[in-house]
Coordinates of C-alpha atoms in Angstrom, one line a residue:
I5 CA -2.9 13.2 -37.5
P6 CA 0.7 14.5 -37.7
L7 CA 3.2 12.1 -39.4
D8 CA 5.4 12.2 -36.2
A9 CA 2.5 11.2 -34.0
P10 CA 3.8 7.7 -33.1
A11 CA 7.2 9.2 -32.0
R12 CA 5.4 11.8 -30.0
Q13 CA 3.2 9.1 -28.4
A14 CA 6.2 7.1 -27.4
G15 CA 8.3 9.8 -25.9
G16 CA 6.4 13.1 -25.7
V17 CA 4.6 14.7 -22.9
L18 CA 0.8 14.6 -23.3
R19 CA -1.1 17.8 -22.3
S20 CA -4.4 17.3 -20.5
P21 CA -7.6 18.5 -22.3
R22 CA -8.3 20.9 -19.5
A23 CA -4.8 22.4 -19.9
V24 CA -5.7 23.1 -23.6
N25 CA -9.3 24.1 -23.0
P26 CA -10.2 25.3 -19.5
K27 CA -13.9 24.8 -20.3
V28 CA -13.4 21.0 -20.1
S29 CA -14.4 19.6 -16.7
Q30 CA -11.8 18.1 -14.5
T31 CA -13.7 14.8 -14.5
V32 CA -13.7 14.5 -18.3
S33 CA -10.1 15.6 -18.5
D34 CA -9.0 12.9 -16.0
A35 CA -11.0 10.3 -17.9
V36 CA -9.4 11.2 -21.2
M37 CA -5.9 11.1 -19.6
A38 CA -6.6 7.7 -18.1
G39 CA -7.6 6.4 -21.5
L40 CA -4.4 7.8 -23.1
E41 CA -2.1 6.3 -20.4
M42 CA 1.0 4.9 -22.2
D43 CA 1.3 2.0 -19.7
Y44 CA -1.6 -0.3 -20.6
R45 CA -1.6 -1.7 -17.1
K46 CA -2.7 1.7 -15.8
R47 CA -5.3 2.2 -18.6
P48 CA -9.0 1.4 -17.9
Q49 CA -9.3 -2.3 -18.6
S50 CA -12.7 -2.2 -20.4
V51 CA -15.0 0.2 -22.1
E52 CA -17.3 0.0 -19.1
D53 CA -14.4 1.2 -16.9
F54 CA -13.7 4.1 -19.2
L55 CA -17.4 5.1 -19.4
S56 CA -17.7 5.0 -15.6
L57 CA -15.0 7.7 -15.5
L58 CA -17.1 9.9 -17.8
E59 CA -20.4 9.4 -16.0
A60 CA -21.9 12.4 -14.3
K61 CA -21.7 12.1 -10.5
K62 CA -24.8 11.0 -8.7
K63 CA -23.7 12.9 -5.5
P64 CA -22.5 16.5 -5.4
A65 CA -18.8 16.9 -5.7
V66 CA -16.9 18.6 -2.9
T67 CA -13.6 20.2 -2.6
V68 CA -10.9 19.7 0.0
S69 CA -8.7 22.4 1.5
T70 CA -6.1 21.0 3.8
P71 CA -6.5 20.6 6.7
E72 CA -10.2 21.7 6.5
V73 CA -12.8 19.8 4.6
A74 CA -15.7 21.7 3.1
L75 CA -19.0 20.0 2.7
P76 CA -22.2 21.8 1.8
G77 CA -24.4 22.3 4.9
F78 CA -22.0 20.6 7.3
E79 CA -20.5 22.2 10.4
F80 CA -17.1 20.8 11.3
G81 CA -16.1 19.9 14.8
K82 CA -12.8 18.3 16.0
K83 CA -10.8 15.6 14.3
I84 CA -11.5 12.4 16.2
R85 CA -8.6 10.4 14.9
E86 CA -6.2 10.0 12.1
D87 CA -4.1 7.1 10.8
F88 CA -2.1 6.1 7.8
I89 CA -5.2 6.0 5.5
I90 CA -8.2 7.7 7.0
S91 CA -9.1 10.8 9.0
V92 CA -12.3 11.0 11.1
Y93 CA -14.1 14.2 11.9
E94 CA -17.1 15.2 14.0
V95 CA -19.6 17.0 11.8
R96 CA -23.1 18.4 12.3
K97 CA -26.0 19.0 9.9
A98 CA -29.5 20.2 10.6
G99 CA -28.9 19.8 14.4
K100 CA -27.7 16.2 14.1
S101 CA -24.2 14.9 14.7
Y102 CA -22.3 12.5 12.4
H103 CA -18.8 11.1 11.8
L104 CA -17.1 11.9 8.5
I105 CA -14.3 9.7 7.1
T106 CA -12.0 11.0 4.5
F107 CA -9.1 9.1 2.8
K108 CA -5.6 10.5 2.9
P109 CA -4.0 8.8 -0.1
P110 CA -5.3 10.4 -3.4
L111 CA -7.5 7.8 -5.0
D112 CA -6.6 6.6 -8.5
W113 CA -9.6 5.7 -10.7
K114 CA -9.3 1.9 -10.0
T115 CA -9.1 2.3 -6.2
K116 CA -12.0 4.8 -6.2
K117 CA -14.1 2.5 -8.4
L118 CA -13.6 -0.5 -6.1
L119 CA -14.3 1.7 -3.0
L120 CA -17.5 3.0 -4.5
E121 CA -18.7 -0.5 -5.3
I122 CA -18.1 -1.5 -1.7
V123 CA -19.8 1.7 -0.4
G124 CA -22.8 1.0 -2.7
K125 CA -23.3 -2.4 -1.0
L126 CA -22.8 -0.9 2.5
E127 CA -25.5 1.7 1.8
R128 CA -28.0 -1.1 1.4
I129 CA -27.1 -2.8 4.7
D130 CA -29.2 -2.0 7.8
H131 CA -28.0 -3.9 10.9
P132 CA -28.0 -2.8 14.5
N133 CA -24.4 -4.0 15.1
L134 CA -23.0 -2.2 12.1
V135 CA -22.4 1.6 12.1
S136 CA -24.9 3.0 9.6
L137 CA -23.5 4.7 6.4
I138 CA -25.7 7.7 6.0
D139 CA -24.4 9.4 2.8
V140 CA -21.6 9.5 0.3
Y141 CA -19.9 12.5 -1.4
Q142 CA -17.1 12.3 -3.8
Q143 CA -14.6 14.4 -5.8
V144 CA -12.1 13.5 -8.4
D145 CA -9.5 11.8 -6.1
N146 CA -11.4 11.3 -2.9
V147 CA -14.6 9.9 -1.3
F148 CA -16.3 11.2 1.8
L149 CA -18.4 8.9 4.0
I150 CA -21.0 10.2 6.4
Y151 CA -21.7 7.7 9.2
E152 CA -24.0 7.8 12.2
E153 CA -22.3 9.1 15.4
V154 CA -21.3 6.3 17.8
S155 CA -19.9 7.0 21.2
G156 CA -18.5 4.5 23.7
M157 CA -15.4 2.5 24.5
S158 CA -13.5 0.5 21.9
L159 CA -13.1 -3.2 22.5
R160 CA -9.3 -2.6 22.6
E161 CA -9.7 -0.3 25.6
R162 CA -12.2 -2.6 27.2
F163 CA -9.8 -5.5 26.9
K164 CA -7.0 -3.5 28.5
L165 CA -9.2 -2.8 31.5
L166 CA -11.2 -5.9 32.0
A167 CA -9.7 -8.9 30.1
P168 CA -10.1 -11.8 30.6
L169 CA -13.8 -11.4 30.4
N170 CA -16.4 -13.8 31.9
P171 CA -17.1 -16.5 29.3
S172 CA -20.7 -15.5 29.0
I173 CA -19.8 -11.9 28.3
A174 CA -17.1 -13.0 25.8
V175 CA -19.6 -15.2 24.0
D176 CA -22.2 -12.4 23.8
T177 CA -19.6 -10.0 22.4
A178 CA -18.5 -12.6 19.8
I179 CA -22.1 -13.3 18.8
A180 CA -22.8 -9.5 18.3
I181 CA -19.7 -9.1 16.1
G182 CA -20.6 -12.4 14.3
E183 CA -24.1 -11.1 13.5
A184 CA -22.6 -7.9 12.0
L185 CA -20.2 -10.0 9.9
S186 CA -23.2 -12.2 8.8
A187 CA -24.9 -9.1 7.4
L188 CA -21.8 -8.1 5.5
H189 CA -21.1 -11.6 4.1
K190 CA -24.7 -11.9 2.9
A191 CA -24.2 -8.6 1.0
G192 CA -21.1 -10.1 -0.7
L193 CA -18.6 -8.1 1.5
A194 CA -15.8 -8.9 3.9
H195 CA -14.9 -6.6 6.7
G196 CA -11.2 -6.8 5.9
D197 CA -10.0 -4.8 8.9
L198 CA -11.6 -6.5 11.9
H199 CA -9.7 -5.8 15.2
P200 CA -10.8 -4.6 18.7
G201 CA -10.1 -0.9 17.7
N202 CA -12.9 -1.2 15.1
V203 CA -15.5 -2.5 17.6
V204 CA -17.2 -0.1 20.0
V205 CA -19.2 -0.9 23.1
T206 CA -21.8 1.9 23.6
P207 CA -22.8 3.2 27.1
G208 CA -25.8 1.0 26.7
A209 CA -23.5 -2.1 26.3
H210 CA -24.4 -2.4 22.6
I211 CA -21.8 -3.6 20.1
K212 CA -21.1 -1.5 17.0
V213 CA -18.6 -2.6 14.3
L214 CA -16.9 0.2 12.5
N215 CA -15.1 0.7 9.1
A216 CA -16.5 -2.4 7.4
G217 CA -15.0 -3.0 4.0
I218 CA -13.6 0.4 3.4
L219 CA -9.9 -0.5 3.7
I220 CA -10.1 -3.5 1.3
P221 CA -9.2 -1.3 -1.8
F222 CA -6.0 -0.1 0.1
Q223 CA -4.4 -3.6 0.8
D224 CA -1.2 -2.8 -1.2
Y225 CA -1.0 0.6 0.3
I226 CA -1.4 -0.7 3.8
K227 CA 1.8 -2.6 3.5
Q228 CA 3.7 0.7 3.4
G229 CA 2.1 1.8 6.7
N230 CA 4.1 2.8 9.7
L231 CA 4.9 0.3 12.4
N232 CA 2.2 1.3 14.9
F233 CA -0.5 1.1 12.1
L234 CA 0.7 -2.4 11.1
M235 CA 1.2 -3.7 14.6
M236 CA -2.4 -2.8 15.5
R237 CA -3.6 -5.1 12.7
A238 CA -1.0 -7.8 12.2
P239 CA -2.1 -10.1 15.2
Y240 CA -5.7 -10.2 13.8
A241 CA -4.9 -10.8 10.1
A242 CA -5.4 -14.3 8.9
P243 CA -2.2 -16.2 8.0
E244 CA -3.1 -16.5 4.3
I245 CA -3.1 -12.7 4.0
A246 CA 0.7 -12.7 4.3
R247 CA 0.8 -15.2 1.5
G248 CA -1.1 -12.8 -0.9
F249 CA -4.6 -14.1 -0.4
P250 CA -7.4 -11.5 -0.6
Q251 CA -9.7 -10.6 2.3
S252 CA -12.7 -12.9 2.5
P253 CA -15.4 -14.1 4.9
Q254 CA -13.0 -16.7 6.2
T255 CA -10.3 -14.1 7.0
D256 CA -13.0 -12.3 9.0
I257 CA -13.7 -15.5 10.9
Y258 CA -10.0 -15.8 11.8
S259 CA -10.0 -12.2 13.0
L260 CA -13.1 -12.9 15.1
G261 CA -11.3 -16.0 16.6
V262 CA -8.4 -13.8 17.6
I263 CA -10.7 -11.3 19.3
L264 CA -12.5 -14.1 21.2
F265 CA -9.1 -15.5 22.2
E266 CA -8.1 -12.1 23.6
A267 CA -11.4 -11.6 25.3
L268 CA -11.1 -14.9 27.1
T269 CA -7.4 -14.7 28.1
G270 CA -6.2 -11.2 27.9
W271 CA -3.5 -12.5 25.5
L272 CA -3.0 -12.7 21.8
P273 CA -2.4 -16.1 20.1
F274 CA 0.6 -14.9 18.3
E275 CA 2.9 -12.0 19.3
G276 CA 6.2 -10.7 17.8
Q277 CA 8.5 -7.7 17.6
D278 CA 7.2 -6.7 14.1
P279 CA 4.4 -7.6 11.7
M280 CA 6.7 -10.0 9.8
A281 CA 7.6 -12.0 12.9
I282 CA 3.9 -12.3 13.8
A283 CA 3.1 -13.4 10.2
V284 CA 5.8 -16.1 10.4
K285 CA 4.3 -17.5 13.7
Q286 CA 0.8 -17.4 12.3
N287 CA 1.8 -19.5 9.3
K288 CA 4.2 -21.9 11.1
E289 CA 3.3 -22.3 14.7
P290 CA 0.2 -23.6 16.5
P291 CA -1.7 -21.0 18.6
L292 CA -1.4 -21.0 22.4
S293 CA -4.2 -23.0 24.0
P294 CA -6.7 -20.6 25.6
G295 CA -7.7 -23.2 28.2
K296 CA -4.1 -23.5 29.5
I297 CA -4.0 -19.7 29.9
N298 CA -7.4 -19.5 31.5
P299 CA -8.7 -22.8 32.9
K300 CA -12.2 -21.3 33.4
I301 CA -12.8 -21.5 29.6
P302 CA -15.2 -24.3 28.8
R303 CA -13.8 -27.0 26.4
A304 CA -16.5 -26.2 23.8
L305 CA -15.6 -22.5 23.7
E306 CA -11.9 -23.2 23.5
G307 CA -12.8 -25.4 20.5
V308 CA -14.6 -22.6 18.7
V309 CA -11.6 -20.3 19.1
L310 CA -9.2 -23.0 17.8
K311 CA -11.4 -23.9 14.9
A312 CA -11.6 -20.2 13.9
L313 CA -7.8 -20.0 14.1
Q314 CA -7.1 -23.0 11.8
K315 CA -4.4 -22.2 9.2
D316 CA -5.9 -24.7 6.8
L317 CA -9.0 -23.1 5.2
D318 CA -10.6 -26.6 4.9
K319 CA -10.4 -27.0 8.6
R320 CA -11.4 -23.5 9.6
Y321 CA -15.1 -22.6 9.8
S322 CA -16.3 -22.0 6.3
T323 CA -19.1 -19.6 7.1
I324 CA -20.0 -17.2 9.9
K325 CA -23.3 -19.0 10.3
E326 CA -21.4 -22.1 11.5
V327 CA -19.6 -20.0 14.1
L328 CA -22.8 -18.4 15.3
T329 CA -24.5 -21.8 15.6
D330 CA -21.8 -23.1 17.9
L331 CA -21.7 -19.9 19.9
E332 CA -25.5 -19.9 20.4
E333 CA -25.3 -23.5 21.7
I334 CA -22.6 -22.5 24.1
K335 CA -24.6 -19.4 25.3
Y336 CA -27.6 -21.6 25.9
A337 CA -25.5 -24.2 27.8
L338 CA -23.9 -21.5 30.0
H339 CA -27.2 -20.0 30.9
Y340 CA -28.9 -23.3 31.8
G341 CA -25.8 -25.1 33.2
Y342 CA -25.6 -27.8 30.5
S343 CA -22.4 -29.7 29.7
L344 CA -19.9 -28.1 27.5
N345 CA -17.5 -31.0 27.4
W346 CA -17.5 -31.2 23.6
S347 CA -15.6 -29.4 20.9
P348 CA -16.3 -28.4 17.3
L349 CA -12.9 -30.0 16.6
D350 CA -14.2 -33.4 17.8
P351 CA -14.2 -35.9 14.9
K352 CA -17.9 -36.8 15.4
R353 CA -19.1 -33.2 15.5

């Protein structure tokens, strides 16, 4: 080791192994550079983290050429949509159509590691109300997700055309979304980005929930999003998110409460000119009463909405199972004409 090594470590520029020896793979070179990071906060935090960077990929690596994405055996169609973080493409393989999601920000090792952990859990979930994750490909700074193709109208579009919905239809919609959330929560995941744009109603009137869990690793990056991106999500984000709390099953329950509120009234419980104004209202003001906007809403159903929207986590539903239990009871009562003059907020409930 040269005698001036400490000085060079403190102020010099470190060359990557690949720059010195082109035979070194990019994966190994990146792992070594991460381990030699001067800022300890950016360095792998454990031996396991470092070794995970060196492990051989279980899936074939792919390359990206902007704006085209090359995947072995896939034929690319049109770009379906694009936002601040993801791009979605139509792709075909062996005569079948799929949707491909790619991530726009280059993934650092920590973000990629968390994303792959989430994706690993998603691959093991099979639920009719969740869009199925078919396959995963990765490269050094990106991950590519192949999903089943889903067509239909987003809940956002449906609300614009039809809200307020009949209470029975609104309850059925909330139950379908809740069952998808239940599958996620049982797998140890939160959705983390639940809003009407991420729920599709198929031509057969079946509910499909999209993009479960995949934006959770990007929470800090999301704050830098453009106004349209943030305004689409702010009304559905739980108030504790603005206070720095992580996404959780209870934040999903809050988001479901907002969706049900909108389905029943055509309104949002909190509105504002920008995300900050909405967050302030969410944390300081009580929500509008759904029953005052739409008197046709049964008292029990209004109570479910208001309990899901509680700011105090101890007063909000603690599990999606509790929400589904109340919604199923309301569905049964609506079908058979039983009384709904009760509320989950009643002291004796």
